Amino acid sequence: MAAAPPSPRTGSPKAQLPPCYYEGYLEKRGAKEKVARRLWTCLCGNTLYFYNNPKDTHYVEKLDLSGFVSLIDDPSRDRNLEAARLNLRMKDGEIKLTAPSLEARELWKGFLYSVVDLAVPTTLTLLPGQLHMLREVVEKEKMRRKARASSRAPSSPLSLPLVGEIPACFRPVSRIEAEVLLERHPDCGNMLLRPGRDGSSLAVTTRQDLNGSVFRHYRVTQKQQGGYIIDVENPIPCPTLHDVINALVEKTAGTLQPFILEEPYEENITFVSSNDENGERTLHCAPTGFLSRAPSLPPKQVGTDKWSLRSQTRSPSPSPRSFSPSGSPSNSMRRLVLSPSPLSQSLTDELKQKLEKRRTSQE
């Protein structure tokens, strides 16, 4: 009796997978496959899941991107002139992918780089809205990995002593992720410090070229009385983690150098605004010029009316300097003198009468 064909549902259902960031049709051909297959591809977390069609609930293949090395455009022509090819290089081989269009290929590259590097790529031709989607994916993936690490990581007695003395080449990555980092960024150094697999020790991962990449891993344990030990055939005691790195640099005559990866920072201030009419969101770049300040108002003069009133009551007659032609410039104080109030005018007339009477009595 012939055996029944195997069921295509070989993977977990979609409900149990990480969140899906992007999906669409891709033609996939592995290193051992002679013919490419058109599969519905979903990027869930940092893994590609392949389905026979979009309605399937169980995937037929998956590809973990933790072994990602590079992603290169393939300029060769496809039978479909609108299609665009790219080569996905992993640590265990190369996979050829074909997107239905150039735009779809750029989007796939953007999402793949975002989940692998946890940073939005800056060398791709993408629209502002697409770049905004990639930023959201980066934040979601960071939160997903952080939650996953906190739920799975064992308690480490080194967590507190490491505070304040962690070298710049320390990276909270796994063994495979450390190898990928060193291979992808050879100009940034070839030695990094990372947590050990058991959670109670550290490890140093190194990479050198010898007809290809050669990786080495060294365990670093903490002594009960303080300090650290590089666990090799002849253990090397070191007072601090900085001394661990310096010891490896000295032992190899400078061949090993700490891995220092410059994190990218934005050069311009950008913000997202939505259109009130159609609701479309657009990324804008803030102006880079100096902020212009509004001209400040002159200080308000207090007590000007009282001062002008007193000056008029004390003067027996208006000063010639107080009168100026209507077209000549004058300050606010002089304008008040030119138009005296009725009260000040009556006091002036009364004073004139008294002076006139006194002059008459003297005669």
Tab-separated table of C-alpha atoms in Angstrom:
chain	number	residue	atom	x	y	z
A	1	MET	CA	0.000	0.000	0.000
A	2	ALA	CA	1.445	3.329	-1.040
A	3	ALA	CA	2.172	5.829	1.677
A	4	ALA	CA	0.137	9.001	1.800
A	5	PRO	CA	1.914	12.154	0.650
A	6	PRO	CA	3.204	14.335	3.470
A	7	SER	CA	1.061	17.244	4.537
A	8	PRO	CA	2.346	20.667	3.425
A	9	ARG	CA	1.540	22.063	6.845
A	10	THR	CA	4.931	21.584	8.412
A	11	GLY	CA	5.285	24.789	10.447
A	12	SER	CA	3.501	26.516	13.295
A	13	PRO	CA	0.293	28.435	12.580
A	14	LYS	CA	0.540	32.166	11.935
A	15	ALA	CA	-1.079	33.004	15.265
A	16	GLN	CA	1.951	31.599	17.105
A	17	LEU	CA	4.555	33.502	15.053
A	18	PRO	CA	6.120	36.893	15.859
A	19	PRO	CA	4.402	40.000	14.453
A	20	CYS	CA	4.454	40.271	10.661
A	21	TYR	CA	6.238	43.402	9.428
A	22	TYR	CA	5.995	42.860	5.675
A	23	GLU	CA	4.699	40.211	3.264
A	24	GLY	CA	4.401	39.531	-0.449
A	25	TYR	CA	5.319	37.110	-3.214
A	26	LEU	CA	8.993	36.246	-3.761
A	27	GLU	CA	10.638	33.681	-5.986
A	28	LYS	CA	13.117	31.688	-3.891
A	29	ARG	CA	15.919	29.388	-4.964
A	30	GLY	CA	18.334	27.928	-2.441
A	31	ALA	CA	21.908	26.777	-3.013
A	32	LYS	CA	20.796	23.171	-3.546
A	33	GLU	CA	17.669	23.946	-5.555
A	34	LYS	CA	17.723	23.976	-9.357
A	35	VAL	CA	14.378	25.703	-9.897
A	36	ALA	CA	12.993	28.755	-8.157
A	37	ARG	CA	9.615	28.559	-6.423
A	38	ARG	CA	7.106	31.369	-6.113
A	39	LEU	CA	6.154	31.545	-2.451
A	40	TRP	CA	4.193	33.930	-0.273
A	41	THR	CA	6.822	35.360	2.074
A	42	CYS	CA	6.233	36.910	5.492
A	43	LEU	CA	8.849	38.744	7.538
A	44	CYS	CA	7.878	37.954	11.136
A	45	GLY	CA	10.358	39.202	13.708
A	46	ASN	CA	13.813	38.457	12.305
A	47	THR	CA	12.702	35.354	10.383
A	48	LEU	CA	11.332	34.833	6.872
A	49	TYR	CA	8.416	32.382	6.651
A	50	PHE	CA	7.445	30.915	3.276
A	51	TYR	CA	3.922	29.742	2.336
A	52	ASN	CA	2.521	28.187	-0.826
A	53	ASN	CA	-0.179	30.883	-0.956
A	54	PRO	CA	-1.414	33.753	1.251
A	55	LYS	CA	-4.358	31.754	2.645
A	56	ASP	CA	-2.193	29.005	4.160
A	57	THR	CA	-1.929	29.063	7.934
A	58	HIS	CA	1.187	26.853	8.203
A	59	TYR	CA	4.489	27.719	6.563
A	60	VAL	CA	6.468	25.270	4.456
A	61	GLU	CA	9.920	26.813	5.041
A	62	LYS	CA	11.525	29.388	7.276
A	63	LEU	CA	14.813	31.277	7.222
A	64	ASP	CA	16.315	32.679	10.420
A	65	LEU	CA	18.097	35.958	9.682
A	66	SER	CA	20.455	35.679	12.646
A	67	GLY	CA	22.999	34.255	10.177
A	68	PHE	CA	22.613	37.226	7.812
A	69	VAL	CA	25.816	38.354	6.077
A	70	SER	CA	24.863	40.593	3.133
A	71	LEU	CA	22.155	41.496	0.649
A	72	ILE	CA	23.270	42.335	-2.903
A	73	ASP	CA	21.304	43.316	-6.008
A	74	ASP	CA	21.510	40.859	-8.897
A	75	PRO	CA	21.663	42.768	-12.221
A	76	SER	CA	20.871	39.709	-14.330
A	77	ARG	CA	17.646	39.844	-16.327
A	78	ASP	CA	14.609	37.759	-15.457
A	79	ARG	CA	12.083	36.371	-17.921
A	80	ASN	CA	9.729	38.926	-16.404
A	81	LEU	CA	11.272	42.245	-17.417
A	82	GLU	CA	9.674	44.075	-14.470
A	83	ALA	CA	11.081	41.647	-11.886
A	84	ALA	CA	14.180	42.486	-9.824
A	85	ARG	CA	16.590	39.949	-8.361
A	86	LEU	CA	18.728	40.018	-5.234
A	87	ASN	CA	21.118	37.620	-3.524
A	88	LEU	CA	20.691	36.963	0.186
A	89	ARG	CA	23.969	35.689	1.604
A	90	MET	CA	23.792	33.729	4.854
A	91	LYS	CA	26.508	32.060	6.899
A	92	ASP	CA	25.494	28.650	5.558
A	93	GLY	CA	25.000	29.600	1.913
A	94	GLU	CA	23.419	31.970	-0.582
A	95	ILE	CA	19.748	32.275	-1.483
A	96	LYS	CA	18.505	33.908	-4.673
A	97	LEU	CA	15.309	35.930	-4.376
A	98	THR	CA	13.257	37.657	-7.056
A	99	ALA	CA	10.809	40.471	-6.309
A	100	PRO	CA	8.002	41.380	-8.724
A	101	SER	CA	9.342	44.928	-9.278
A	102	LEU	CA	12.201	47.287	-8.458
A	103	GLU	CA	10.063	49.090	-5.895
A	104	ALA	CA	9.189	45.804	-4.177
A	105	ARG	CA	12.883	44.858	-4.075
A	106	GLU	CA	13.800	48.174	-2.387
A	107	LEU	CA	11.051	47.637	0.183
A	108	TRP	CA	12.175	44.088	0.936
A	109	LYS	CA	15.752	45.313	1.351
A	110	GLY	CA	14.587	48.084	3.671
A	111	PHE	CA	12.620	45.730	5.929
A	112	LEU	CA	15.377	43.095	5.979
A	113	TYR	CA	18.095	45.599	6.876
A	114	SER	CA	15.844	47.164	9.527
A	115	VAL	CA	15.263	43.919	11.448
A	116	VAL	CA	18.881	42.761	11.061
A	117	ASP	CA	20.655	46.019	11.974
A	118	LEU	CA	17.825	47.473	14.105
A	119	ALA	CA	18.335	50.717	12.182
A	120	VAL	CA	16.692	52.300	9.158
A	121	PRO	CA	18.997	51.993	6.110
A	122	THR	CA	20.046	55.304	4.574
A	123	THR	CA	21.274	54.079	1.174
A	124	LEU	CA	17.953	52.964	-0.318
A	125	THR	CA	15.566	54.895	-2.553
A	126	LEU	CA	12.390	55.018	-0.473
A	127	LEU	CA	9.530	57.455	0.020
A	128	PRO	CA	9.067	59.360	3.302
A	129	GLY	CA	6.051	57.239	4.216
A	130	GLN	CA	8.016	54.037	3.636
A	131	LEU	CA	10.882	55.307	5.801
A	132	HIS	CA	8.367	56.051	8.536
A	133	MET	CA	7.120	52.445	8.360
A	134	LEU	CA	10.694	51.186	8.704
A	135	ARG	CA	11.231	53.320	11.815
A	136	GLU	CA	8.134	51.784	13.378
A	137	VAL	CA	9.400	48.290	12.519
A	138	VAL	CA	12.765	49.015	14.158
A	139	GLU	CA	11.086	50.160	17.386
A	140	LYS	CA	8.723	47.163	17.434
A	141	GLU	CA	11.572	44.707	16.838
A	142	LYS	CA	13.680	46.297	19.591
A	143	MET	CA	10.792	45.960	22.039
A	144	ARG	CA	10.128	42.362	20.939
A	145	ARG	CA	13.748	41.316	21.437
A	146	LYS	CA	13.959	43.112	24.749
A	147	ALA	CA	10.820	41.376	26.037
A	148	ARG	CA	12.065	38.035	24.754
A	149	ALA	CA	15.475	38.454	26.353
A	150	SER	CA	14.014	39.477	29.722
A	151	SER	CA	11.715	36.444	29.756
A	152	ARG	CA	14.430	33.947	28.755
A	153	ALA	CA	17.656	35.326	30.221
A	154	PRO	CA	18.775	33.669	33.489
A	155	SER	CA	19.760	35.781	36.471
A	156	SER	CA	23.378	36.818	36.119
A	157	PRO	CA	25.555	37.513	39.186
A	158	LEU	CA	27.719	39.682	36.896
A	159	SER	CA	24.977	42.209	36.199
A	160	LEU	CA	25.757	44.438	39.154
A	161	PRO	CA	29.594	44.236	39.172
A	162	LEU	CA	29.688	45.085	35.455
A	163	VAL	CA	28.142	48.495	36.015
A	164	GLY	CA	30.667	51.292	35.532
A	165	GLU	CA	33.467	49.184	34.069
A	166	ILE	CA	32.122	47.856	30.785
A	167	PRO	CA	34.542	48.376	27.869
A	168	ALA	CA	33.346	50.115	24.732
A	169	CYS	CA	33.620	46.858	22.749
A	170	PHE	CA	30.949	45.149	24.891
A	171	ARG	CA	27.876	44.081	22.913
A	172	PRO	CA	24.797	42.337	24.390
A	173	VAL	CA	24.630	39.794	21.549
A	174	SER	CA	24.743	36.027	21.170
A	175	ARG	CA	27.630	34.013	19.736
A	176	ILE	CA	26.178	33.942	16.218
A	177	GLU	CA	25.251	37.627	16.305
A	178	ALA	CA	28.798	38.481	17.402
A	179	GLU	CA	30.236	36.581	14.427
A	180	VAL	CA	27.884	38.368	12.044
A	181	LEU	CA	28.798	41.785	13.470
A	182	LEU	CA	32.525	41.166	13.154
A	183	GLU	CA	32.178	39.842	9.613
A	184	ARG	CA	29.939	42.638	8.399
A	185	HIS	CA	32.069	45.442	9.868
A	186	PRO	CA	35.715	44.368	9.545
A	187	ASP	CA	36.934	47.980	9.629
A	188	CYS	CA	35.497	48.545	13.116
A	189	GLY	CA	37.700	45.976	14.877
A	190	ASN	CA	37.910	42.205	15.226
A	191	MET	CA	37.295	41.535	18.921
A	192	LEU	CA	34.215	42.129	21.060
A	193	LEU	CA	33.102	41.294	24.578
A	194	ARG	CA	29.672	39.725	25.062
A	195	PRO	CA	27.613	37.845	27.672
A	196	GLY	CA	28.312	34.154	28.082
A	197	ARG	CA	25.734	31.557	27.213
A	198	ASP	CA	25.303	30.400	30.832
A	199	GLY	CA	24.537	33.908	32.107
A	200	SER	CA	27.213	33.717	34.810
A	201	SER	CA	30.257	34.498	32.685
A	202	LEU	CA	31.418	36.596	29.750
A	203	ALA	CA	33.012	35.722	26.437
A	204	VAL	CA	35.346	37.357	23.951
A	205	THR	CA	34.680	36.673	20.261
A	206	THR	CA	37.434	37.351	17.707
A	207	ARG	CA	37.595	37.186	13.925
A	208	GLN	CA	40.631	36.893	11.630
A	209	ASP	CA	41.117	36.153	7.934
A	210	LEU	CA	42.770	32.892	6.900
A	211	ASN	CA	41.346	31.871	3.522
A	212	GLY	CA	38.052	33.073	4.965
A	213	SER	CA	36.738	34.098	8.357
A	214	VAL	CA	38.193	32.318	11.402
A	215	PHE	CA	36.274	32.874	14.658
A	216	ARG	CA	37.502	32.153	18.169
A	217	HIS	CA	35.613	32.387	21.465
A	218	TYR	CA	37.270	32.791	24.892
A	219	ARG	CA	35.483	32.503	28.211
A	220	VAL	CA	35.985	35.198	30.838
A	221	THR	CA	34.927	34.362	34.405
A	222	GLN	CA	34.741	36.488	37.510
A	223	LYS	CA	36.759	35.606	40.596
A	224	GLN	CA	35.056	35.546	43.981
A	225	GLN	CA	37.701	37.801	45.479
A	226	GLY	CA	37.375	40.264	42.610
A	227	GLY	CA	38.781	40.573	39.122
A	228	TYR	CA	38.482	38.309	36.088
A	229	ILE	CA	40.261	35.353	34.482
A	230	ILE	CA	40.638	34.528	30.786
A	231	ASP	CA	40.004	30.761	30.785
A	232	VAL	CA	42.721	29.396	28.489
A	233	GLU	CA	45.306	26.659	28.997
A	234	ASN	CA	47.368	29.062	31.102
A	235	PRO	CA	44.712	31.270	32.764
A	236	ILE	CA	45.343	35.000	32.551
A	237	PRO	CA	44.211	36.987	35.625
A	238	CYS	CA	42.993	40.544	35.007
A	239	PRO	CA	41.844	43.123	37.583
A	240	THR	CA	39.120	44.618	35.340
A	241	LEU	CA	37.374	43.938	32.062
A	242	HIS	CA	39.421	46.698	30.458
A	243	ASP	CA	42.531	44.722	31.424
A	244	VAL	CA	40.995	41.636	29.776
A	245	ILE	CA	40.782	43.458	26.455
A	246	ASN	CA	44.249	45.017	26.850
A	247	ALA	CA	45.760	41.601	27.662
A	248	LEU	CA	44.409	40.081	24.460
A	249	VAL	CA	45.675	43.040	22.432
A	250	GLU	CA	49.155	42.693	23.976
A	251	LYS	CA	49.284	38.893	23.651
A	252	THR	CA	48.559	39.147	19.917
A	253	ALA	CA	50.945	42.083	19.329
A	254	GLY	CA	48.055	44.352	18.350
A	255	THR	CA	46.533	41.923	15.854
A	256	LEU	CA	43.304	41.863	17.846
A	257	GLN	CA	41.633	45.254	18.176
A	258	PRO	CA	38.443	46.156	20.090
A	259	PHE	CA	35.284	46.318	18.015
A	260	ILE	CA	33.918	49.882	18.102
A	261	LEU	CA	30.871	50.408	15.914
A	262	GLU	CA	29.860	54.018	15.330
A	263	GLU	CA	26.118	54.319	15.756
A	264	PRO	CA	24.449	56.544	13.128
A	265	TYR	CA	22.788	59.766	14.250
A	266	GLU	CA	20.458	62.057	12.351
A	267	GLU	CA	21.959	65.222	10.878
A	268	ASN	CA	18.658	67.098	10.513
A	269	ILE	CA	15.565	67.500	12.665
A	270	THR	CA	12.558	65.848	11.015
A	271	PHE	CA	8.894	65.633	11.975
A	272	VAL	CA	5.750	63.961	10.625
A	273	SER	CA	2.600	65.979	9.909
A	274	SER	CA	-0.783	64.906	8.565
A	275	ASN	CA	-2.856	66.612	5.907
A	276	ASP	CA	-6.203	67.813	7.313
A	277	GLU	CA	-8.012	67.106	4.035
A	278	ASN	CA	-6.905	63.587	3.078
A	279	GLY	CA	-5.122	62.481	6.268
A	280	GLU	CA	-1.886	61.678	4.420
A	281	ARG	CA	1.175	61.743	6.667
A	282	THR	CA	4.339	63.374	5.343
A	283	LEU	CA	7.858	63.582	6.700
A	284	HIS	CA	9.260	67.114	6.811
A	285	CYS	CA	12.704	68.492	7.530
A	286	ALA	CA	12.852	71.352	10.039
A	287	PRO	CA	14.621	74.560	8.917
A	288	THR	CA	18.260	74.735	9.899
A	289	GLY	CA	18.622	78.536	10.154
A	290	PHE	CA	18.748	80.501	13.401
A	291	LEU	CA	15.436	81.231	15.064
A	292	SER	CA	14.348	84.858	14.576
A	293	ARG	CA	13.034	86.638	17.658
A	294	ALA	CA	10.174	89.108	17.520
A	295	PRO	CA	11.209	92.744	18.202
A	296	SER	CA	10.715	93.638	21.849
A	297	LEU	CA	8.407	96.510	22.774
A	298	PRO	CA	9.895	99.611	24.477
A	299	PRO	CA	9.408	99.767	28.260
A	300	LYS	CA	6.236	101.465	29.325
A	301	GLN	CA	6.796	104.856	30.968
A	302	VAL	CA	5.079	105.136	34.326
A	303	GLY	CA	3.991	108.444	35.846
A	304	THR	CA	4.494	110.589	32.732
A	305	ASP	CA	1.160	112.400	33.083
A	306	LYS	CA	1.822	113.319	36.709
A	307	TRP	CA	5.312	114.568	35.904
A	308	SER	CA	4.080	116.807	33.089
A	309	LEU	CA	1.309	118.138	35.334
A	310	ARG	CA	3.778	119.063	38.078
A	311	SER	CA	6.138	120.747	35.626
A	312	GLN	CA	3.331	122.951	34.366
A	313	THR	CA	2.063	123.967	37.798
A	314	ARG	CA	5.574	124.973	38.941
A	315	SER	CA	6.346	127.074	35.842
A	316	PRO	CA	4.863	130.591	35.809
A	317	SER	CA	4.694	130.487	32.043
A	318	PRO	CA	5.206	127.828	29.458
A	319	SER	CA	8.839	127.435	28.452
A	320	PRO	CA	9.662	128.301	24.871
A	321	ARG	CA	11.418	124.987	24.574
A	322	SER	CA	8.171	123.183	25.283
A	323	PHE	CA	6.591	124.464	22.102
A	324	SER	CA	7.700	122.888	18.871
A	325	PRO	CA	6.274	123.020	15.392
A	326	SER	CA	3.699	120.388	14.556
A	327	GLY	CA	5.993	118.748	12.040
A	328	SER	CA	9.108	118.560	14.284
A	329	PRO	CA	9.920	115.374	16.178
A	330	SER	CA	9.186	115.383	19.900
A	331	ASN	CA	9.069	112.838	22.644
A	332	SER	CA	6.004	111.743	24.558
A	333	MET	CA	6.718	114.118	27.451
A	334	ARG	CA	6.749	117.192	25.203
A	335	ARG	CA	3.550	116.116	23.490
A	336	LEU	CA	1.840	116.141	26.888
A	337	VAL	CA	3.079	119.713	27.568
A	338	LEU	CA	1.744	120.985	24.245
A	339	SER	CA	-1.762	119.813	25.170
A	340	PRO	CA	-2.248	120.747	28.893
A	341	SER	CA	-5.250	119.548	30.795
A	342	PRO	CA	-8.067	121.994	31.849
A	343	LEU	CA	-7.088	121.728	35.516
A	344	SER	CA	-3.488	122.770	34.878
A	345	GLN	CA	-4.660	125.666	32.664
A	346	SER	CA	-6.941	127.077	35.430
A	347	LEU	CA	-4.145	126.906	37.999
A	348	THR	CA	-1.854	128.804	35.646
A	349	ASP	CA	-4.459	131.562	35.061
A	350	GLU	CA	-5.014	131.923	38.825
A	351	LEU	CA	-1.288	132.264	39.409
A	352	LYS	CA	-1.085	134.989	36.735
A	353	GLN	CA	-3.857	136.977	38.404
A	354	LYS	CA	-2.108	136.872	41.798
A	355	LEU	CA	1.153	138.056	40.260
A	356	GLU	CA	-0.699	140.889	38.491
A	357	LYS	CA	-2.344	142.021	41.746
A	358	ARG	CA	0.983	141.974	43.608
A	359	ARG	CA	2.623	144.050	40.895
A	360	THR	CA	-0.226	146.623	41.026
A	361	SER	CA	-0.010	146.935	44.861
A	362	GLN	CA	3.737	147.535	44.681
A	363	GLU	CA	3.291	150.376	42.240
